[in-house]
């Protein structure tokens, strides 16, 4: 069965610190997608990134970077020089192989990040 | 529309009443999903539609829950004889059929249900 584990329930940092949010997943599929979503206090989930299991290249987008390691089934998310506006709940998610493609996402429990000024 | 629209945004009901929650997906998105988020919890999958068909209803918690989709567009989630444990935010999402948007779910703002 598919499963996503975000072991960190809450993280608190001071502005400008770097912070890494951990995500470990389980799947029997050989192809799959991994995602990160952000849920700010307003409540609406915002898509951040999708990564295909074939592509293990790390990705950087501004202050955000993602480290995908298939060998350890991890897809960690790092925010560099955190800002107060980064305060949110962050969800890691997994979807099944594109070929069967219901597109259903299995979410982790989320990590609440608080960035203090 | 430009985004996924859900109504009502808030619903307070009494235990035992039926409620209907509505979702209007992004135009052209053939896939539609309902999720539930309870206080302090992650997102729990409820049901998936492809067009008007629901090939995956595995997440519906009981037979009090049902959903339909008409015209490949609007979907309604119905909860009959509501219980207090049904209190949660019900999130709807849609995704495009292929290409770069495949499997990327766009979520609505949710419908917060409180059962007294």
PDB file of C-alpha atoms in Angstrom:
ATOM      1  CA  UNK A   1       0.000   0.000   0.000  1.00  0.00           C
ATOM      2  CA  UNK A   2       1.069   3.550  -0.582  1.00  0.00           C
ATOM      3  CA  UNK A   3       2.009   5.687   2.360  1.00  0.00           C
ATOM      4  CA  UNK A   4       3.569   9.071   2.986  1.00  0.00           C
ATOM      5  CA  UNK A   5       5.200   9.929   6.298  1.00  0.00           C
ATOM      6  CA  UNK A   6       6.070  13.408   7.460  1.00  0.00           C
ATOM      7  CA  UNK A   7       7.653  12.756  10.819  1.00  0.00           C
ATOM      8  CA  UNK A   8       7.954  16.411  11.778  1.00  0.00           C
ATOM      9  CA  UNK A   9       4.624  17.612  13.095  1.00  0.00           C
ATOM     10  CA  UNK A  10       5.707  21.162  13.871  1.00  0.00           C
ATOM     11  CA  UNK A  11       8.847  23.162  13.201  1.00  0.00           C
ATOM     12  CA  UNK A  12       9.603  26.623  14.502  1.00  0.00           C
ATOM     13  CA  UNK A  13      12.458  28.720  13.139  1.00  0.00           C
ATOM     14  CA  UNK A  14      13.548  32.313  13.237  1.00  0.00           C
ATOM     15  CA  UNK A  15      13.412  34.337  10.050  1.00  0.00           C
ATOM     16  CA  UNK A  16      16.406  33.864   7.736  1.00  0.00           C
ATOM     17  CA  UNK A  17      17.159  30.401   9.036  1.00  0.00           C
ATOM     18  CA  UNK A  18      17.190  27.511   6.588  1.00  0.00           C
ATOM     19  CA  UNK A  19      14.711  24.734   7.260  1.00  0.00           C
ATOM     20  CA  UNK A  20      14.234  21.253   5.803  1.00  0.00           C
ATOM     21  CA  UNK A  21      10.932  19.416   5.816  1.00  0.00           C
ATOM     22  CA  UNK A  22      11.252  15.655   5.617  1.00  0.00           C
ATOM     23  CA  UNK A  23       9.100  13.307   3.565  1.00  0.00           C
ATOM     24  CA  UNK A  24       9.425   9.543   3.309  1.00  0.00           C
ATOM     25  CA  UNK A  25       7.152   7.483   1.096  1.00  0.00           C
ATOM     26  CA  UNK A  26       6.261   3.873   0.450  1.00  0.00           C
ATOM     27  CA  UNK A  27       4.984   2.472  -2.825  1.00  0.00           C
ATOM     28  CA  UNK A  28       5.191  -0.705  -4.859  1.00  0.00           C
ATOM     29  CA  UNK A  29       4.813   1.195  -8.096  1.00  0.00           C
ATOM     30  CA  UNK A  30       7.876   1.595 -10.249  1.00  0.00           C
ATOM     31  CA  UNK A  31       6.601   4.874 -11.627  1.00  0.00           C
ATOM     32  CA  UNK A  32       4.883   7.492  -9.571  1.00  0.00           C
ATOM     33  CA  UNK A  33       4.687  11.189  -8.882  1.00  0.00           C
ATOM     34  CA  UNK A  34       5.683  13.054  -5.736  1.00  0.00           C
ATOM     35  CA  UNK A  35       4.294  16.419  -4.753  1.00  0.00           C
ATOM     36  CA  UNK A  36       4.567  19.207  -2.223  1.00  0.00           C
ATOM     37  CA  UNK A  37       1.646  21.461  -1.404  1.00  0.00           C
ATOM     38  CA  UNK A  38       1.505  24.490   0.862  1.00  0.00           C
ATOM     39  CA  UNK A  39      -1.537  25.352   2.976  1.00  0.00           C
ATOM     40  CA  UNK A  40      -1.230  28.897   4.336  1.00  0.00           C
ATOM     41  CA  UNK A  41      -3.429  30.150   7.179  1.00  0.00           C
ATOM     42  CA  UNK A  42      -6.043  31.170   4.607  1.00  0.00           C
ATOM     43  CA  UNK A  43      -6.604  27.441   4.074  1.00  0.00           C
ATOM     44  CA  UNK A  44      -6.359  26.993   0.318  1.00  0.00           C
ATOM     45  CA  UNK A  45      -3.835  24.374  -0.791  1.00  0.00           C
ATOM     46  CA  UNK A  46      -1.226  25.663  -3.193  1.00  0.00           C
ATOM     47  CA  UNK A  47       0.710  23.374  -5.503  1.00  0.00           C
ATOM     48  CA  UNK A  48       4.486  23.755  -5.224  1.00  0.00           C
ATOM     49  CA  UNK A  49       6.114  20.955  -7.185  1.00  0.00           C
ATOM     50  CA  UNK A  50       5.559  17.647  -8.945  1.00  0.00           C
ATOM     51  CA  UNK A  51       8.418  15.198  -9.438  1.00  0.00           C
ATOM     52  CA  UNK A  52       8.324  12.124 -11.660  1.00  0.00           C
ATOM     53  CA  UNK A  53       9.976   9.049 -10.183  1.00  0.00           C
ATOM     54  CA  UNK A  54      12.178   8.784 -13.253  1.00  0.00           C
ATOM     55  CA  UNK A  55      13.728  12.144 -12.562  1.00  0.00           C
ATOM     56  CA  UNK A  56      16.023  12.192  -9.568  1.00  0.00           C
ATOM     57  CA  UNK A  57      17.515  15.565 -10.329  1.00  0.00           C
ATOM     58  CA  UNK A  58      17.207  17.983  -7.500  1.00  0.00           C
ATOM     59  CA  UNK A  59      15.247  21.123  -8.228  1.00  0.00           C
ATOM     60  CA  UNK A  60      15.634  24.684  -7.087  1.00  0.00           C
ATOM     61  CA  UNK A  61      13.068  27.415  -7.393  1.00  0.00           C
ATOM     62  CA  UNK A  62      14.121  30.627  -5.747  1.00  0.00           C
ATOM     63  CA  UNK A  63      14.453  29.957  -2.025  1.00  0.00           C
ATOM     64  CA  UNK A  64      12.862  26.522  -2.381  1.00  0.00           C
ATOM     65  CA  UNK A  65      14.742  23.348  -3.215  1.00  0.00           C
ATOM     66  CA  UNK A  66      13.795  19.691  -3.301  1.00  0.00           C
ATOM     67  CA  UNK A  67      16.013  16.663  -2.761  1.00  0.00           C
ATOM     68  CA  UNK A  68      14.616  13.445  -4.247  1.00  0.00           C
ATOM     69  CA  UNK A  69      16.477  10.261  -3.257  1.00  0.00           C
ATOM     70  CA  UNK A  70      14.908   7.112  -4.593  1.00  0.00           C
ATOM     71  CA  UNK A  71      17.372   4.928  -2.672  1.00  0.00           C
ATOM     72  CA  UNK A  72      15.959   6.154   0.629  1.00  0.00           C
ATOM     73  CA  UNK A  73      12.405   6.842  -0.642  1.00  0.00           C
ATOM     74  CA  UNK A  74      12.663  10.430   0.447  1.00  0.00           C
ATOM     75  CA  UNK A  75      11.596  13.705  -1.073  1.00  0.00           C
ATOM     76  CA  UNK A  76      12.743  16.469   1.253  1.00  0.00           C
ATOM     77  CA  UNK A  77      11.953  20.153   0.900  1.00  0.00           C
ATOM     78  CA  UNK A  78      14.305  22.921   1.971  1.00  0.00           C
ATOM     79  CA  UNK A  79      13.465  26.582   2.389  1.00  0.00           C
ATOM     80  CA  UNK A  80      16.526  28.797   2.394  1.00  0.00           C
ATOM     81  CA  UNK A  81      16.514  32.086   4.305  1.00  0.00           C
ATOM     82  CA  UNK A  82      12.994  31.513   5.604  1.00  0.00           C
ATOM     83  CA  UNK A  83      10.501  34.356   5.804  1.00  0.00           C
ATOM     84  CA  UNK A  84       7.420  34.929   7.920  1.00  0.00           C
ATOM     85  CA  UNK A  85       5.268  34.419   4.816  1.00  0.00           C
ATOM     86  CA  UNK A  86       6.560  30.845   4.632  1.00  0.00           C
ATOM     87  CA  UNK A  87       4.551  30.031   7.749  1.00  0.00           C
ATOM     88  CA  UNK A  88       2.072  27.375   6.668  1.00  0.00           C
ATOM     89  CA  UNK A  89       1.304  23.682   6.750  1.00  0.00           C
ATOM     90  CA  UNK A  90       3.267  21.793   4.123  1.00  0.00           C
ATOM     91  CA  UNK A  91       2.038  18.513   2.722  1.00  0.00           C
ATOM     92  CA  UNK A  92       4.003  15.892   0.850  1.00  0.00           C
ATOM     93  CA  UNK A  93       1.961  13.621  -1.413  1.00  0.00           C
ATOM     94  CA  UNK A  94       2.328  10.600  -3.677  1.00  0.00           C
ATOM     95  CA  UNK A  95       0.259   9.527  -6.651  1.00  0.00           C
ATOM     96  CA  UNK A  96       0.174   6.228  -8.406  1.00  0.00           C
ATOM     97  CA  UNK A  97       1.696   5.418 -11.747  1.00  0.00           C
ATOM     98  CA  UNK A  98       0.591   7.609 -14.615  1.00  0.00           C
ATOM     99  CA  UNK A  99      -0.425   4.574 -16.636  1.00  0.00           C
ATOM    100  CA  UNK A 100      -3.224   3.739 -14.251  1.00  0.00           C
ATOM    101  CA  UNK A 101      -3.674   7.362 -13.578  1.00  0.00           C
ATOM    102  CA  UNK A 102      -6.574   8.043 -11.324  1.00  0.00           C
ATOM    103  CA  UNK A 103      -4.344  10.856 -10.176  1.00  0.00           C
ATOM    104  CA  UNK A 104      -5.433  10.222  -6.600  1.00  0.00           C
ATOM    105  CA  UNK A 105      -2.975  11.722  -4.153  1.00  0.00           C
ATOM    106  CA  UNK A 106      -1.998  10.096  -0.885  1.00  0.00           C
ATOM    107  CA  UNK A 107      -1.016  12.833   1.544  1.00  0.00           C
ATOM    108  CA  UNK A 108       1.246  12.867   4.534  1.00  0.00           C
ATOM    109  CA  UNK A 109      -0.023  14.298   7.797  1.00  0.00           C
ATOM    110  CA  UNK A 110       1.602  17.636   7.103  1.00  0.00           C
ATOM    111  CA  UNK A 111       4.300  19.675   8.816  1.00  0.00           C
ATOM    112  CA  UNK A 112       3.356  22.985  10.389  1.00  0.00           C
ATOM    113  CA  UNK A 113       6.117  25.507   9.851  1.00  0.00           C
ATOM    114  CA  UNK A 114       6.209  28.643  11.962  1.00  0.00           C
ATOM    115  CA  UNK A 115       8.689  31.308  10.987  1.00  0.00           C
ATOM    116  CA  UNK A 116       9.141  33.917  13.692  1.00  0.00           C
ATOM    117  CA  UNK A 117      10.348  37.437  12.933  1.00  0.00           C
TER     118      UNK A 117
ATOM    119  CA  UNK B   1     -14.028  29.217 -14.161  1.00  0.00           C
ATOM    120  CA  UNK B   2     -10.597  30.432 -13.205  1.00  0.00           C
ATOM    121  CA  UNK B   3     -10.351  28.253 -10.126  1.00  0.00           C
ATOM    122  CA  UNK B   4     -12.178  25.511  -8.271  1.00  0.00           C
ATOM    123  CA  UNK B   5     -15.233  26.961  -6.621  1.00  0.00           C
ATOM    124  CA  UNK B   6     -16.908  25.388  -3.584  1.00  0.00           C
ATOM    125  CA  UNK B   7     -20.092  26.262  -1.779  1.00  0.00           C
ATOM    126  CA  UNK B   8     -21.094  26.843   0.883  1.00  0.00           C
ATOM    127  CA  UNK B   9     -17.846  28.016   2.440  1.00  0.00           C
ATOM    128  CA  UNK B  10     -19.284  27.347   5.877  1.00  0.00           C
ATOM    129  CA  UNK B  11     -22.158  25.141   6.946  1.00  0.00           C
ATOM    130  CA  UNK B  12     -23.429  24.593  10.452  1.00  0.00           C
ATOM    131  CA  UNK B  13     -26.022  21.874  10.828  1.00  0.00           C
ATOM    132  CA  UNK B  14     -27.675  19.814  13.496  1.00  0.00           C
ATOM    133  CA  UNK B  15     -26.915  16.182  14.011  1.00  0.00           C
ATOM    134  CA  UNK B  16     -29.180  14.026  11.893  1.00  0.00           C
ATOM    135  CA  UNK B  17     -29.733  16.560   9.111  1.00  0.00           C
ATOM    136  CA  UNK B  18     -28.639  16.034   5.522  1.00  0.00           C
ATOM    137  CA  UNK B  19     -26.156  18.394   3.858  1.00  0.00           C
ATOM    138  CA  UNK B  20     -25.070  18.998   0.292  1.00  0.00           C
ATOM    139  CA  UNK B  21     -21.721  20.441  -0.661  1.00  0.00           C
ATOM    140  CA  UNK B  22     -21.079  21.708  -4.150  1.00  0.00           C
ATOM    141  CA  UNK B  23     -17.944  21.848  -6.273  1.00  0.00           C
ATOM    142  CA  UNK B  24     -17.495  23.639  -9.588  1.00  0.00           C
ATOM    143  CA  UNK B  25     -14.160  22.535 -11.098  1.00  0.00           C
ATOM    144  CA  UNK B  26     -11.933  24.373 -13.504  1.00  0.00           C
ATOM    145  CA  UNK B  27     -13.426  24.347 -16.980  1.00  0.00           C
ATOM    146  CA  UNK B  28     -11.993  21.485 -19.049  1.00  0.00           C
ATOM    147  CA  UNK B  29     -10.755  19.507 -16.067  1.00  0.00           C
ATOM    148  CA  UNK B  30     -12.118  16.008 -16.488  1.00  0.00           C
ATOM    149  CA  UNK B  31     -10.896  14.624 -13.178  1.00  0.00           C
ATOM    150  CA  UNK B  32     -12.504  15.701  -9.915  1.00  0.00           C
ATOM    151  CA  UNK B  33     -11.667  14.662  -6.356  1.00  0.00           C
ATOM    152  CA  UNK B  34     -13.197  15.078  -2.937  1.00  0.00           C
ATOM    153  CA  UNK B  35     -11.012  15.073   0.148  1.00  0.00           C
ATOM    154  CA  UNK B  36     -11.747  15.611   3.810  1.00  0.00           C
ATOM    155  CA  UNK B  37      -9.511  17.422   6.266  1.00  0.00           C
ATOM    156  CA  UNK B  38     -10.352  17.068   9.923  1.00  0.00           C
ATOM    157  CA  UNK B  39      -8.916  19.440  12.527  1.00  0.00           C
ATOM    158  CA  UNK B  40      -5.179  18.978  12.721  1.00  0.00           C
ATOM    159  CA  UNK B  41      -5.266  16.045  10.333  1.00  0.00           C
ATOM    160  CA  UNK B  42      -3.982  15.383   6.876  1.00  0.00           C
ATOM    161  CA  UNK B  43      -6.107  15.073   3.801  1.00  0.00           C
ATOM    162  CA  UNK B  44      -8.272  11.987   3.527  1.00  0.00           C
ATOM    163  CA  UNK B  45      -9.321  10.890   0.032  1.00  0.00           C
ATOM    164  CA  UNK B  46     -13.053  10.343  -0.408  1.00  0.00           C
ATOM    165  CA  UNK B  47     -13.924   9.860  -4.086  1.00  0.00           C
ATOM    166  CA  UNK B  48     -12.601  10.388  -7.598  1.00  0.00           C
ATOM    167  CA  UNK B  49     -14.576  11.212 -10.748  1.00  0.00           C
ATOM    168  CA  UNK B  50     -13.436  10.885 -14.332  1.00  0.00           C
ATOM    169  CA  UNK B  51     -16.121  12.650 -16.305  1.00  0.00           C
ATOM    170  CA  UNK B  52     -19.413  11.633 -14.701  1.00  0.00           C
ATOM    171  CA  UNK B  53     -18.170   8.235 -13.580  1.00  0.00           C
ATOM    172  CA  UNK B  54     -16.687   7.480 -10.171  1.00  0.00           C
ATOM    173  CA  UNK B  55     -14.162   4.676 -10.644  1.00  0.00           C
ATOM    174  CA  UNK B  56     -12.806   5.088  -7.140  1.00  0.00           C
ATOM    175  CA  UNK B  57     -15.185   5.551  -4.203  1.00  0.00           C
ATOM    176  CA  UNK B  58     -12.922   3.731  -1.790  1.00  0.00           C
ATOM    177  CA  UNK B  59     -12.564   6.631   0.614  1.00  0.00           C
ATOM    178  CA  UNK B  60     -16.234   7.239   1.373  1.00  0.00           C
ATOM    179  CA  UNK B  61     -16.422   6.495   5.119  1.00  0.00           C
ATOM    180  CA  UNK B  62     -19.966   5.118   5.196  1.00  0.00           C
ATOM    181  CA  UNK B  63     -23.107   4.708   3.144  1.00  0.00           C
ATOM    182  CA  UNK B  64     -24.279   8.041   4.523  1.00  0.00           C
ATOM    183  CA  UNK B  65     -21.852   9.650   2.093  1.00  0.00           C
ATOM    184  CA  UNK B  66     -22.551   9.859  -1.624  1.00  0.00           C
ATOM    185  CA  UNK B  67     -21.468  12.025  -4.515  1.00  0.00           C
ATOM    186  CA  UNK B  68     -22.464  12.652  -8.063  1.00  0.00           C
ATOM    187  CA  UNK B  69     -21.192  14.632 -10.980  1.00  0.00           C
ATOM    188  CA  UNK B  70     -23.284  15.858 -13.862  1.00  0.00           C
ATOM    189  CA  UNK B  71     -22.330  17.128 -17.299  1.00  0.00           C
ATOM    190  CA  UNK B  72     -18.707  16.351 -16.558  1.00  0.00           C
ATOM    191  CA  UNK B  73     -18.636  19.489 -14.478  1.00  0.00           C
ATOM    192  CA  UNK B  74     -20.331  20.291 -11.178  1.00  0.00           C
ATOM    193  CA  UNK B  75     -20.192  17.733  -8.390  1.00  0.00           C
ATOM    194  CA  UNK B  76     -22.273  17.426  -5.253  1.00  0.00           C
ATOM    195  CA  UNK B  77     -21.190  15.600  -2.102  1.00  0.00           C
ATOM    196  CA  UNK B  78     -24.148  14.596   0.059  1.00  0.00           C
ATOM    197  CA  UNK B  79     -23.922  13.551   3.680  1.00  0.00           C
ATOM    198  CA  UNK B  80     -27.091  12.043   5.093  1.00  0.00           C
ATOM    199  CA  UNK B  81     -28.003  11.949   8.776  1.00  0.00           C
ATOM    200  CA  UNK B  82     -24.918  13.918   9.732  1.00  0.00           C
ATOM    201  CA  UNK B  83     -22.934  12.968  12.810  1.00  0.00           C
ATOM    202  CA  UNK B  84     -20.570  15.072  14.875  1.00  0.00           C
ATOM    203  CA  UNK B  85     -17.598  13.140  13.535  1.00  0.00           C
ATOM    204  CA  UNK B  86     -18.482  14.411  10.065  1.00  0.00           C
ATOM    205  CA  UNK B  87     -17.326  17.877  11.123  1.00  0.00           C
ATOM    206  CA  UNK B  88     -14.379  18.748   8.867  1.00  0.00           C
ATOM    207  CA  UNK B  89     -13.326  20.802   5.902  1.00  0.00           C
ATOM    208  CA  UNK B  90     -14.376  19.154   2.670  1.00  0.00           C
ATOM    209  CA  UNK B  91     -12.013  19.955  -0.161  1.00  0.00           C
ATOM    210  CA  UNK B  92     -12.660  19.555  -3.835  1.00  0.00           C
ATOM    211  CA  UNK B  93      -9.917  19.414  -6.446  1.00  0.00           C
ATOM    212  CA  UNK B  94      -9.735  19.010 -10.189  1.00  0.00           C
ATOM    213  CA  UNK B  95      -7.026  18.224 -12.684  1.00  0.00           C
ATOM    214  CA  UNK B  96      -6.573  18.394 -16.424  1.00  0.00           C
ATOM    215  CA  UNK B  97      -6.582  15.256 -18.560  1.00  0.00           C
ATOM    216  CA  UNK B  98      -2.974  15.281 -19.657  1.00  0.00           C
ATOM    217  CA  UNK B  99       0.230  17.083 -20.401  1.00  0.00           C
ATOM    218  CA  UNK B 100       2.015  19.214 -17.878  1.00  0.00           C
ATOM    219  CA  UNK B 101      -1.099  19.505 -15.749  1.00  0.00           C
ATOM    220  CA  UNK B 102      -1.743  15.802 -15.421  1.00  0.00           C
ATOM    221  CA  UNK B 103      -1.998  14.677 -11.800  1.00  0.00           C
ATOM    222  CA  UNK B 104      -1.570  18.246 -10.596  1.00  0.00           C
ATOM    223  CA  UNK B 105      -4.604  18.827  -8.420  1.00  0.00           C
ATOM    224  CA  UNK B 106      -5.939  22.340  -8.068  1.00  0.00           C
ATOM    225  CA  UNK B 107      -7.895  22.674  -4.855  1.00  0.00           C
ATOM    226  CA  UNK B 108     -10.826  24.823  -3.922  1.00  0.00           C
ATOM    227  CA  UNK B 109     -11.016  26.800  -0.696  1.00  0.00           C
ATOM    228  CA  UNK B 110     -13.123  24.097   0.925  1.00  0.00           C
ATOM    229  CA  UNK B 111     -16.460  23.834   2.682  1.00  0.00           C
ATOM    230  CA  UNK B 112     -16.203  23.862   6.453  1.00  0.00           C
ATOM    231  CA  UNK B 113     -18.906  21.649   7.958  1.00  0.00           C
ATOM    232  CA  UNK B 114     -19.788  21.830  11.623  1.00  0.00           C
ATOM    233  CA  UNK B 115     -22.270  19.344  13.005  1.00  0.00           C
ATOM    234  CA  UNK B 116     -23.725  20.343  16.363  1.00  0.00           C
TER     235      UNK B 116
END
